[in-house]
Amino acid sequence: MKQAPQVAAIHDLSGFGRCSMGIVLPVLSAMGNRCSTLLTAYLSAHTAYPPSDRSVFLDLTDRMEPVWSHWEELGARFDAIYSGFLGSVEQIDLLRTFVTRFRGAHTLVLVDPVMGDHGRPYATYTSEMCARMGSLAAEADLITPNLTEAALLLGEPYEAAPTTQAAAAQWLRRLSMDGKRSVVITGLCLTPGQVGAGSLDRTTGAISFAQAPEVPGHFPGTGDLFSSVLLGELLRGRSLETACARAVSFVQCCAAYTLQLDTPLLDGVEFEPLLRQLME
Ligand code: PXL
């Protein structure tokens, strides 16, 4: 019998509000994977909630290397390494070292270059972190920026974000570093009333687009949901194009379901009752 694929999941844990590890773990587990978690930070709540002087941000930078040194002793091997929200600029170089140590011949390295959304960096992301994120993304086999992050990686203004397939294809090619890595850009609006993702698959050079009806309202954590489903599908052996289409469709389904419930947008999408859709 085949063992469950093993994923090194490197994200923060936000105690309140759905995002990052609180999404990555249940989604990848439901899809039949085993996750080893390396925490970048622990927050009382994700940063989209209004700022508060009671908020807790536990930066775990100096605990990361000791954690993976224990993993090395235990002989850990990973089918995928998947990073997201970072707690400090120093974590960028630390994670580059992690990738060098743990990448095997068949390891898929997915870097979600989490930095911001809607044209603005997240509250805890400094300009130095944004400027240096490209060096971590350069280690990846696949990156999954949203439009804000794609613009930051390319040094383009957010206002220049593509609105046509031809313009999106150009950004995908540029982000692929001449086809050296695969890219998925999320949050693309190429048809009125639709939203989705564009992908460039480095193994075939194919560029494709997946769209679904736009759900009014911006929910935090949908990028984490998208990338986790995408990775789960890739680990099942699906092509990037198929994985991308399934991730677009699942995120849309969760957003539409949540809108009906009329819950606070900042609480994110109600994916939990829909997880079983990912099991087949
Ligand atoms: O979804 C990205 C993300 C991850 N982690 C934390 C966040 C956010 C987005 O707001 O605040 C802590």
PDB file of C-alpha atoms and ligand atoms in Angstrom:
ATOM      1  CA  MET A   1       0.000   0.000   0.000  1.00  0.00           C
ATOM      2  CA  LYS A   2       1.171   3.477  -0.842  1.00  0.00           C
ATOM      3  CA  GLN A   3       1.888   5.885   2.022  1.00  0.00           C
ATOM      4  CA  ALA A   4       0.125   9.250   2.134  1.00  0.00           C
ATOM      5  CA  PRO A   5       2.207  11.959   0.450  1.00  0.00           C
ATOM      6  CA  GLN A   6       4.082  13.991   3.036  1.00  0.00           C
ATOM      7  CA  VAL A   7       4.007  17.779   2.969  1.00  0.00           C
ATOM      8  CA  ALA A   8       6.163  20.235   4.914  1.00  0.00           C
ATOM      9  CA  ALA A   9       3.665  23.028   5.579  1.00  0.00           C
ATOM     10  CA  ILE A  10       5.376  26.283   6.533  1.00  0.00           C
ATOM     11  CA  HIS A  11       2.809  28.921   7.525  1.00  0.00           C
ATOM     12  CA  ASP A  12       1.612  30.943  10.499  1.00  0.00           C
ATOM     13  CA  LEU A  13      -1.180  29.770  12.769  1.00  0.00           C
ATOM     14  CA  SER A  14      -3.823  32.415  13.349  1.00  0.00           C
ATOM     15  CA  GLY A  15      -5.888  31.595  16.421  1.00  0.00           C
ATOM     16  CA  PHE A  16      -9.025  33.435  15.304  1.00  0.00           C
ATOM     17  CA  GLY A  17     -10.208  33.815  11.727  1.00  0.00           C
ATOM     18  CA  ARG A  18      -9.681  31.368   8.909  1.00  0.00           C
ATOM     19  CA  CYS A  19      -6.375  31.538   7.077  1.00  0.00           C
ATOM     20  CA  SER A  20      -2.969  29.906   6.633  1.00  0.00           C
ATOM     21  CA  MET A  21      -2.337  26.726   8.711  1.00  0.00           C
ATOM     22  CA  GLY A  22      -5.980  26.723   9.860  1.00  0.00           C
ATOM     23  CA  ILE A  23      -6.904  26.058   6.216  1.00  0.00           C
ATOM     24  CA  VAL A  24      -3.811  24.257   4.911  1.00  0.00           C
ATOM     25  CA  LEU A  25      -3.980  21.409   7.439  1.00  0.00           C
ATOM     26  CA  PRO A  26      -7.651  20.427   7.121  1.00  0.00           C
ATOM     27  CA  VAL A  27      -7.623  20.741   3.329  1.00  0.00           C
ATOM     28  CA  LEU A  28      -4.468  18.725   2.733  1.00  0.00           C
ATOM     29  CA  SER A  29      -5.515  16.109   5.290  1.00  0.00           C
ATOM     30  CA  ALA A  30      -8.966  15.757   3.700  1.00  0.00           C
ATOM     31  CA  MET A  31      -7.198  15.223   0.388  1.00  0.00           C
ATOM     32  CA  GLY A  32      -5.207  12.338   1.821  1.00  0.00           C
ATOM     33  CA  ASN A  33      -1.892  13.954   2.719  1.00  0.00           C
ATOM     34  CA  ARG A  34       0.157  13.953   5.872  1.00  0.00           C
ATOM     35  CA  CYS A  35       1.435  17.381   6.957  1.00  0.00           C
ATOM     36  CA  SER A  36       4.458  18.238   9.052  1.00  0.00           C
ATOM     37  CA  THR A  37       3.928  21.761  10.328  1.00  0.00           C
ATOM     38  CA  LEU A  38       6.668  24.359  10.679  1.00  0.00           C
ATOM     39  CA  LEU A  39       5.143  27.502  12.219  1.00  0.00           C
ATOM     40  CA  THR A  40       6.447  30.914  11.170  1.00  0.00           C
ATOM     41  CA  ALA A  41       4.369  32.803  13.753  1.00  0.00           C
ATOM     42  CA  TYR A  42       1.401  32.462  16.070  1.00  0.00           C
ATOM     43  CA  LEU A  43      -1.122  35.306  15.959  1.00  0.00           C
ATOM     44  CA  SER A  44      -4.152  35.839  18.145  1.00  0.00           C
ATOM     45  CA  ALA A  45      -6.067  36.643  14.955  1.00  0.00           C
ATOM     46  CA  HIS A  46      -5.241  37.205  11.291  1.00  0.00           C
ATOM     47  CA  THR A  47      -4.203  40.703  10.285  1.00  0.00           C
ATOM     48  CA  ALA A  48      -7.313  41.565   8.287  1.00  0.00           C
ATOM     49  CA  TYR A  49      -9.203  42.179  11.563  1.00  0.00           C
ATOM     50  CA  PRO A  50      -8.971  45.798  12.804  1.00  0.00           C
ATOM     51  CA  PRO A  51      -5.655  46.575  14.552  1.00  0.00           C
ATOM     52  CA  SER A  52      -5.775  46.178  18.346  1.00  0.00           C
ATOM     53  CA  ASP A  53      -3.233  46.758  21.097  1.00  0.00           C
ATOM     54  CA  ARG A  54      -4.339  43.414  22.536  1.00  0.00           C
ATOM     55  CA  SER A  55      -3.267  41.476  19.453  1.00  0.00           C
ATOM     56  CA  VAL A  56      -0.588  38.831  19.999  1.00  0.00           C
ATOM     57  CA  PHE A  57       2.115  38.204  17.388  1.00  0.00           C
ATOM     58  CA  LEU A  58       4.569  35.509  18.380  1.00  0.00           C
ATOM     59  CA  ASP A  59       7.455  35.576  15.914  1.00  0.00           C
ATOM     60  CA  LEU A  60       8.875  32.032  15.741  1.00  0.00           C
ATOM     61  CA  THR A  61      11.932  32.821  13.589  1.00  0.00           C
ATOM     62  CA  ASP A  62      14.452  31.511  16.114  1.00  0.00           C
ATOM     63  CA  ARG A  63      12.530  28.256  16.690  1.00  0.00           C
ATOM     64  CA  MET A  64      12.435  27.190  13.047  1.00  0.00           C
ATOM     65  CA  GLU A  65      15.945  25.836  12.590  1.00  0.00           C
ATOM     66  CA  PRO A  66      15.799  23.801  15.852  1.00  0.00           C
ATOM     67  CA  VAL A  67      12.509  22.301  14.645  1.00  0.00           C
ATOM     68  CA  TRP A  68      13.871  21.145  11.316  1.00  0.00           C
ATOM     69  CA  SER A  69      17.125  19.983  12.854  1.00  0.00           C
ATOM     70  CA  HIS A  70      14.998  17.515  14.861  1.00  0.00           C
ATOM     71  CA  TRP A  71      13.224  16.559  11.616  1.00  0.00           C
ATOM     72  CA  GLU A  72      16.615  15.842  10.042  1.00  0.00           C
ATOM     73  CA  GLU A  73      17.482  13.544  12.925  1.00  0.00           C
ATOM     74  CA  LEU A  74      14.171  11.749  12.346  1.00  0.00           C
ATOM     75  CA  GLY A  75      15.005  11.280   8.650  1.00  0.00           C
ATOM     76  CA  ALA A  76      12.112  13.406   7.342  1.00  0.00           C
ATOM     77  CA  ARG A  77      11.542  13.386   3.565  1.00  0.00           C
ATOM     78  CA  PHE A  78       8.905  15.411   1.763  1.00  0.00           C
ATOM     79  CA  ASP A  79       6.861  14.993  -1.401  1.00  0.00           C
ATOM     80  CA  ALA A  80       6.099  18.707  -1.207  1.00  0.00           C
ATOM     81  CA  ILE A  81       7.362  21.772   0.607  1.00  0.00           C
ATOM     82  CA  TYR A  82       4.684  24.441   0.818  1.00  0.00           C
ATOM     83  CA  SER A  83       5.354  27.882   2.306  1.00  0.00           C
ATOM     84  CA  GLY A  84       3.059  30.856   2.870  1.00  0.00           C
ATOM     85  CA  PHE A  85       2.820  33.735   5.366  1.00  0.00           C
ATOM     86  CA  LEU A  86       6.182  34.595   6.965  1.00  0.00           C
ATOM     87  CA  GLY A  87       6.791  36.234  10.323  1.00  0.00           C
ATOM     88  CA  SER A  88      10.032  38.127   9.620  1.00  0.00           C
ATOM     89  CA  VAL A  89      12.445  39.039   6.841  1.00  0.00           C
ATOM     90  CA  GLU A  90      15.023  36.601   8.263  1.00  0.00           C
ATOM     91  CA  GLN A  91      12.661  33.714   7.509  1.00  0.00           C
ATOM     92  CA  ILE A  92      13.230  34.220   3.790  1.00  0.00           C
ATOM     93  CA  ASP A  93      16.866  33.056   3.988  1.00  0.00           C
ATOM     94  CA  LEU A  94      15.984  30.420   6.583  1.00  0.00           C
ATOM     95  CA  LEU A  95      13.447  28.907   4.218  1.00  0.00           C
ATOM     96  CA  ARG A  96      15.897  28.944   1.335  1.00  0.00           C
ATOM     97  CA  THR A  97      18.179  26.848   3.538  1.00  0.00           C
ATOM     98  CA  PHE A  98      15.255  24.573   4.446  1.00  0.00           C
ATOM     99  CA  VAL A  99      14.534  23.964   0.757  1.00  0.00           C
ATOM    100  CA  THR A 100      18.180  23.153   0.043  1.00  0.00           C
ATOM    101  CA  ARG A 101      18.293  20.674   2.948  1.00  0.00           C
ATOM    102  CA  PHE A 102      14.991  18.897   2.345  1.00  0.00           C
ATOM    103  CA  ARG A 103      14.459  19.003  -1.423  1.00  0.00           C
ATOM    104  CA  GLY A 104      14.645  15.505  -2.899  1.00  0.00           C
ATOM    105  CA  ALA A 105      14.627  14.545  -6.594  1.00  0.00           C
ATOM    106  CA  HIS A 106      10.803  14.394  -6.614  1.00  0.00           C
ATOM    107  CA  THR A 107       9.923  17.109  -4.106  1.00  0.00           C
ATOM    108  CA  LEU A 108       7.507  19.754  -5.350  1.00  0.00           C
ATOM    109  CA  VAL A 109       8.407  23.156  -3.898  1.00  0.00           C
ATOM    110  CA  LEU A 110       5.374  25.449  -3.801  1.00  0.00           C
ATOM    111  CA  VAL A 111       6.025  28.984  -2.616  1.00  0.00           C
ATOM    112  CA  ASP A 112       2.916  31.052  -2.113  1.00  0.00           C
ATOM    113  CA  PRO A 113       4.596  34.481  -2.013  1.00  0.00           C
ATOM    114  CA  VAL A 114       2.108  35.834   0.543  1.00  0.00           C
ATOM    115  CA  MET A 115       2.612  39.594   0.830  1.00  0.00           C
ATOM    116  CA  GLY A 116      -0.683  41.416   0.399  1.00  0.00           C
ATOM    117  CA  ASP A 117      -4.006  41.788  -1.367  1.00  0.00           C
ATOM    118  CA  HIS A 118      -6.107  44.434  -3.115  1.00  0.00           C
ATOM    119  CA  GLY A 119      -2.991  46.433  -4.017  1.00  0.00           C
ATOM    120  CA  ARG A 120      -1.683  46.710  -0.435  1.00  0.00           C
ATOM    121  CA  PRO A 121       0.852  44.722   1.615  1.00  0.00           C
ATOM    122  CA  TYR A 122      -0.454  42.985   4.773  1.00  0.00           C
ATOM    123  CA  ALA A 123       0.040  44.932   8.045  1.00  0.00           C
ATOM    124  CA  THR A 124       3.078  42.904   9.186  1.00  0.00           C
ATOM    125  CA  TYR A 125       4.846  42.869   5.793  1.00  0.00           C
ATOM    126  CA  THR A 126       7.679  45.410   5.548  1.00  0.00           C
ATOM    127  CA  SER A 127       8.919  46.746   2.212  1.00  0.00           C
ATOM    128  CA  GLU A 128      12.166  44.800   2.776  1.00  0.00           C
ATOM    129  CA  MET A 129      10.190  41.555   3.113  1.00  0.00           C
ATOM    130  CA  CYS A 130       8.338  42.292  -0.118  1.00  0.00           C
ATOM    131  CA  ALA A 131      11.569  43.199  -1.915  1.00  0.00           C
ATOM    132  CA  ARG A 132      13.275  39.970  -0.825  1.00  0.00           C
ATOM    133  CA  MET A 133      10.384  37.579  -1.353  1.00  0.00           C
ATOM    134  CA  GLY A 134      11.551  37.114  -4.953  1.00  0.00           C
ATOM    135  CA  SER A 135      14.679  35.314  -3.713  1.00  0.00           C
ATOM    136  CA  LEU A 136      12.529  32.668  -1.978  1.00  0.00           C
ATOM    137  CA  ALA A 137      10.174  32.426  -4.940  1.00  0.00           C
ATOM    138  CA  ALA A 138      13.255  31.769  -7.121  1.00  0.00           C
ATOM    139  CA  GLU A 139      13.734  28.410  -5.324  1.00  0.00           C
ATOM    140  CA  ALA A 140      10.214  27.250  -6.169  1.00  0.00           C
ATOM    141  CA  ASP A 141       8.930  24.789  -8.765  1.00  0.00           C
ATOM    142  CA  LEU A 142       5.587  26.582  -8.557  1.00  0.00           C
ATOM    143  CA  ILE A 143       4.471  29.981  -7.255  1.00  0.00           C
ATOM    144  CA  THR A 144       0.891  31.120  -6.677  1.00  0.00           C
ATOM    145  CA  PRO A 145       0.792  34.929  -6.357  1.00  0.00           C
ATOM    146  CA  ASN A 146      -2.424  36.925  -6.373  1.00  0.00           C
ATOM    147  CA  LEU A 147      -2.432  40.060  -8.532  1.00  0.00           C
ATOM    148  CA  THR A 148      -0.963  42.250  -5.754  1.00  0.00           C
ATOM    149  CA  GLU A 149       1.877  39.790  -5.192  1.00  0.00           C
ATOM    150  CA  ALA A 150       2.475  39.285  -8.915  1.00  0.00           C
ATOM    151  CA  ALA A 151       2.815  43.070  -9.330  1.00  0.00           C
ATOM    152  CA  LEU A 152       5.232  43.251  -6.368  1.00  0.00           C
ATOM    153  CA  LEU A 153       7.375  40.391  -7.746  1.00  0.00           C
ATOM    154  CA  LEU A 154       7.500  42.007 -11.182  1.00  0.00           C
ATOM    155  CA  GLY A 155       8.075  45.557  -9.873  1.00  0.00           C
ATOM    156  CA  GLU A 156       4.935  46.735 -11.679  1.00  0.00           C
ATOM    157  CA  PRO A 157       2.248  49.029 -10.256  1.00  0.00           C
ATOM    158  CA  TYR A 158      -0.867  47.175  -9.097  1.00  0.00           C
ATOM    159  CA  GLU A 159      -2.883  49.358 -11.480  1.00  0.00           C
ATOM    160  CA  ALA A 160      -1.060  47.682 -14.409  1.00  0.00           C
ATOM    161  CA  ALA A 161      -2.578  44.267 -13.490  1.00  0.00           C
ATOM    162  CA  PRO A 162      -3.717  42.321 -16.569  1.00  0.00           C
ATOM    163  CA  THR A 163      -7.367  42.301 -17.605  1.00  0.00           C
ATOM    164  CA  THR A 164      -6.989  40.295 -20.838  1.00  0.00           C
ATOM    165  CA  GLN A 165      -5.688  36.785 -21.540  1.00  0.00           C
ATOM    166  CA  ALA A 166      -2.843  38.185 -23.671  1.00  0.00           C
ATOM    167  CA  ALA A 167      -1.677  40.548 -20.905  1.00  0.00           C
ATOM    168  CA  ALA A 168      -2.038  37.817 -18.260  1.00  0.00           C
ATOM    169  CA  ALA A 169       0.008  35.451 -20.447  1.00  0.00           C
ATOM    170  CA  GLN A 170       2.813  38.046 -20.492  1.00  0.00           C
ATOM    171  CA  TRP A 171       2.855  38.303 -16.697  1.00  0.00           C
ATOM    172  CA  LEU A 172       2.803  34.490 -16.423  1.00  0.00           C
ATOM    173  CA  ARG A 173       5.783  34.209 -18.782  1.00  0.00           C
ATOM    174  CA  ARG A 174       7.751  36.888 -16.951  1.00  0.00           C
ATOM    175  CA  LEU A 175       7.026  35.297 -13.565  1.00  0.00           C
ATOM    176  CA  SER A 176       8.064  31.868 -14.871  1.00  0.00           C
ATOM    177  CA  MET A 177      11.672  33.075 -15.234  1.00  0.00           C
ATOM    178  CA  ASP A 178      11.833  31.925 -18.875  1.00  0.00           C
ATOM    179  CA  GLY A 179       9.824  28.788 -18.207  1.00  0.00           C
ATOM    180  CA  LYS A 180      12.046  27.595 -15.342  1.00  0.00           C
ATOM    181  CA  ARG A 181       9.126  27.403 -12.897  1.00  0.00           C
ATOM    182  CA  SER A 182       5.365  26.974 -13.106  1.00  0.00           C
ATOM    183  CA  VAL A 183       3.148  29.905 -12.140  1.00  0.00           C
ATOM    184  CA  VAL A 184      -0.477  30.364 -11.169  1.00  0.00           C
ATOM    185  CA  ILE A 185      -1.821  33.912 -10.843  1.00  0.00           C
ATOM    186  CA  THR A 186      -5.022  34.119  -8.790  1.00  0.00           C
ATOM    187  CA  GLY A 187      -7.700  36.795  -8.684  1.00  0.00           C
ATOM    188  CA  LEU A 188      -7.710  37.420 -12.436  1.00  0.00           C
ATOM    189  CA  CYS A 189     -10.846  39.106 -13.801  1.00  0.00           C
ATOM    190  CA  LEU A 190     -10.781  38.605 -17.567  1.00  0.00           C
ATOM    191  CA  THR A 191     -14.532  38.555 -18.232  1.00  0.00           C
ATOM    192  CA  PRO A 192     -17.075  40.789 -16.468  1.00  0.00           C
ATOM    193  CA  GLY A 193     -18.711  38.901 -13.588  1.00  0.00           C
ATOM    194  CA  GLN A 194     -16.085  36.139 -13.597  1.00  0.00           C
ATOM    195  CA  VAL A 195     -12.967  35.619 -11.509  1.00  0.00           C
ATOM    196  CA  GLY A 196     -10.336  32.912 -11.663  1.00  0.00           C
ATOM    197  CA  ALA A 197      -6.739  31.987 -12.236  1.00  0.00           C
ATOM    198  CA  GLY A 198      -4.233  31.713 -15.062  1.00  0.00           C
ATOM    199  CA  SER A 199      -1.488  29.111 -15.143  1.00  0.00           C
ATOM    200  CA  LEU A 200       1.735  28.415 -16.976  1.00  0.00           C
ATOM    201  CA  ASP A 201       2.921  24.825 -16.785  1.00  0.00           C
ATOM    202  CA  ARG A 202       6.684  24.651 -17.160  1.00  0.00           C
ATOM    203  CA  THR A 203       6.595  20.993 -18.204  1.00  0.00           C
ATOM    204  CA  THR A 204       4.510  21.692 -21.330  1.00  0.00           C
ATOM    205  CA  GLY A 205       4.756  25.476 -21.683  1.00  0.00           C
ATOM    206  CA  ALA A 206       0.927  25.499 -21.766  1.00  0.00           C
ATOM    207  CA  ILE A 207      -0.902  28.603 -20.580  1.00  0.00           C
ATOM    208  CA  SER A 208      -4.503  28.148 -19.488  1.00  0.00           C
ATOM    209  CA  PHE A 209      -7.257  29.988 -17.679  1.00  0.00           C
ATOM    210  CA  ALA A 210      -9.996  28.830 -15.320  1.00  0.00           C
ATOM    211  CA  GLN A 211     -12.884  31.075 -14.323  1.00  0.00           C
ATOM    212  CA  ALA A 212     -16.012  30.921 -12.192  1.00  0.00           C
ATOM    213  CA  PRO A 213     -18.811  33.392 -11.436  1.00  0.00           C
ATOM    214  CA  GLU A 214     -17.556  36.166  -9.146  1.00  0.00           C
ATOM    215  CA  VAL A 215     -19.055  36.132  -5.647  1.00  0.00           C
ATOM    216  CA  PRO A 216     -19.498  39.673  -4.294  1.00  0.00           C
ATOM    217  CA  GLY A 217     -17.393  40.225  -1.168  1.00  0.00           C
ATOM    218  CA  HIS A 218     -13.710  39.735  -0.417  1.00  0.00           C
ATOM    219  CA  PHE A 219     -13.017  36.979   2.076  1.00  0.00           C
ATOM    220  CA  PRO A 220      -9.594  36.624   3.740  1.00  0.00           C
ATOM    221  CA  GLY A 221      -7.902  33.236   3.385  1.00  0.00           C
ATOM    222  CA  THR A 222      -9.197  32.357  -0.067  1.00  0.00           C
ATOM    223  CA  GLY A 223      -5.613  32.429  -1.413  1.00  0.00           C
ATOM    224  CA  ASP A 224      -4.612  29.837   1.189  1.00  0.00           C
ATOM    225  CA  LEU A 225      -7.648  27.728   0.325  1.00  0.00           C
ATOM    226  CA  PHE A 226      -6.844  27.946  -3.388  1.00  0.00           C
ATOM    227  CA  SER A 227      -3.159  26.990  -3.047  1.00  0.00           C
ATOM    228  CA  SER A 228      -3.915  24.126  -0.654  1.00  0.00           C
ATOM    229  CA  VAL A 229      -6.501  22.571  -2.997  1.00  0.00           C
ATOM    230  CA  LEU A 230      -4.150  23.132  -5.937  1.00  0.00           C
ATOM    231  CA  LEU A 231      -1.326  21.313  -4.144  1.00  0.00           C
ATOM    232  CA  GLY A 232      -3.640  18.486  -3.053  1.00  0.00           C
ATOM    233  CA  GLU A 233      -4.697  17.926  -6.671  1.00  0.00           C
ATOM    234  CA  LEU A 234      -1.097  18.055  -7.938  1.00  0.00           C
ATOM    235  CA  LEU A 235      -0.109  15.449  -5.341  1.00  0.00           C
ATOM    236  CA  ARG A 236      -2.876  13.235  -6.737  1.00  0.00           C
ATOM    237  CA  GLY A 237      -1.057  13.428 -10.068  1.00  0.00           C
ATOM    238  CA  ARG A 238      -3.394  15.882 -11.796  1.00  0.00           C
ATOM    239  CA  SER A 239      -2.013  18.344 -14.335  1.00  0.00           C
ATOM    240  CA  LEU A 240      -1.542  21.977 -13.351  1.00  0.00           C
ATOM    241  CA  GLU A 241      -4.411  22.984 -15.645  1.00  0.00           C
ATOM    242  CA  THR A 242      -6.848  20.497 -14.066  1.00  0.00           C
ATOM    243  CA  ALA A 243      -5.649  21.247 -10.519  1.00  0.00           C
ATOM    244  CA  CYS A 244      -6.141  24.948 -11.157  1.00  0.00           C
ATOM    245  CA  ALA A 245      -9.665  24.478 -12.514  1.00  0.00           C
ATOM    246  CA  ARG A 246     -10.641  22.374  -9.481  1.00  0.00           C
ATOM    247  CA  ALA A 247      -9.187  24.916  -7.052  1.00  0.00           C
ATOM    248  CA  VAL A 248     -11.040  27.797  -8.749  1.00  0.00           C
ATOM    249  CA  SER A 249     -14.272  25.839  -8.632  1.00  0.00           C
ATOM    250  CA  PHE A 250     -13.908  24.822  -4.952  1.00  0.00           C
ATOM    251  CA  VAL A 251     -13.078  28.363  -3.776  1.00  0.00           C
ATOM    252  CA  GLN A 252     -16.040  29.727  -5.735  1.00  0.00           C
ATOM    253  CA  CYS A 253     -18.320  27.095  -4.240  1.00  0.00           C
ATOM    254  CA  CYS A 254     -17.188  27.944  -0.673  1.00  0.00           C
ATOM    255  CA  ALA A 255     -17.575  31.696  -1.284  1.00  0.00           C
ATOM    256  CA  ALA A 256     -21.086  31.285  -2.735  1.00  0.00           C
ATOM    257  CA  TYR A 257     -22.108  29.040   0.186  1.00  0.00           C
ATOM    258  CA  THR A 258     -20.709  31.558   2.712  1.00  0.00           C
ATOM    259  CA  LEU A 259     -22.474  34.501   1.124  1.00  0.00           C
ATOM    260  CA  GLN A 260     -25.811  32.749   1.611  1.00  0.00           C
ATOM    261  CA  LEU A 261     -25.056  32.289   5.314  1.00  0.00           C
ATOM    262  CA  ASP A 262     -24.406  36.033   5.629  1.00  0.00           C
ATOM    263  CA  THR A 263     -21.528  35.576   8.106  1.00  0.00           C
ATOM    264  CA  PRO A 264     -18.974  38.400   8.689  1.00  0.00           C
ATOM    265  CA  LEU A 265     -16.698  38.634   5.635  1.00  0.00           C
ATOM    266  CA  LEU A 266     -13.607  38.880   7.864  1.00  0.00           C
ATOM    267  CA  ASP A 267     -14.312  35.402   9.278  1.00  0.00           C
ATOM    268  CA  GLY A 268     -13.464  33.976   5.845  1.00  0.00           C
ATOM    269  CA  VAL A 269     -15.200  31.235   3.898  1.00  0.00           C
ATOM    270  CA  GLU A 270     -17.132  28.325   5.417  1.00  0.00           C
ATOM    271  CA  PHE A 271     -15.164  25.557   3.783  1.00  0.00           C
ATOM    272  CA  GLU A 272     -15.587  23.027   6.581  1.00  0.00           C
ATOM    273  CA  PRO A 273     -19.016  21.635   5.558  1.00  0.00           C
ATOM    274  CA  LEU A 274     -17.770  21.321   1.969  1.00  0.00           C
ATOM    275  CA  LEU A 275     -14.494  19.514   2.682  1.00  0.00           C
ATOM    276  CA  ARG A 276     -15.919  16.163   1.693  1.00  0.00           C
ATOM    277  CA  GLN A 277     -16.139  17.391  -1.912  1.00  0.00           C
ATOM    278  CA  LEU A 278     -12.331  17.295  -1.906  1.00  0.00           C
ATOM    279  CA  MET A 279     -12.154  13.700  -0.772  1.00  0.00           C
ATOM    280  CA  GLU A 280     -12.798  12.170  -4.165  1.00  0.00           C
TER     281      GLU A 280
HETATM  282  O1  PXL B   1      -4.254  34.617   3.953  1.00  0.00           O
HETATM  283  C1  PXL B   1      -3.008  35.160   4.108  1.00  0.00           C
HETATM  284  C2  PXL B   1      -2.709  35.456   5.543  1.00  0.00           C
HETATM  285  C3  PXL B   1      -1.993  34.536   6.266  1.00  0.00           C
HETATM  286  N1  PXL B   1      -1.679  34.746   7.563  1.00  0.00           N
HETATM  287  C4  PXL B   1      -2.070  35.877   8.202  1.00  0.00           C
HETATM  288  C5  PXL B   1      -2.807  36.840   7.526  1.00  0.00           C
HETATM  289  C6  PXL B   1      -3.144  36.628   6.175  1.00  0.00           C
HETATM  290  C7  PXL B   1      -3.939  37.613   5.469  1.00  0.00           C
HETATM  291  O2  PXL B   1      -4.468  38.554   5.995  1.00  0.00           O
HETATM  292  O3  PXL B   1      -3.186  37.948   8.191  1.00  0.00           O
HETATM  293  C8  PXL B   1      -1.705  36.080   9.634  1.00  0.00           C
END
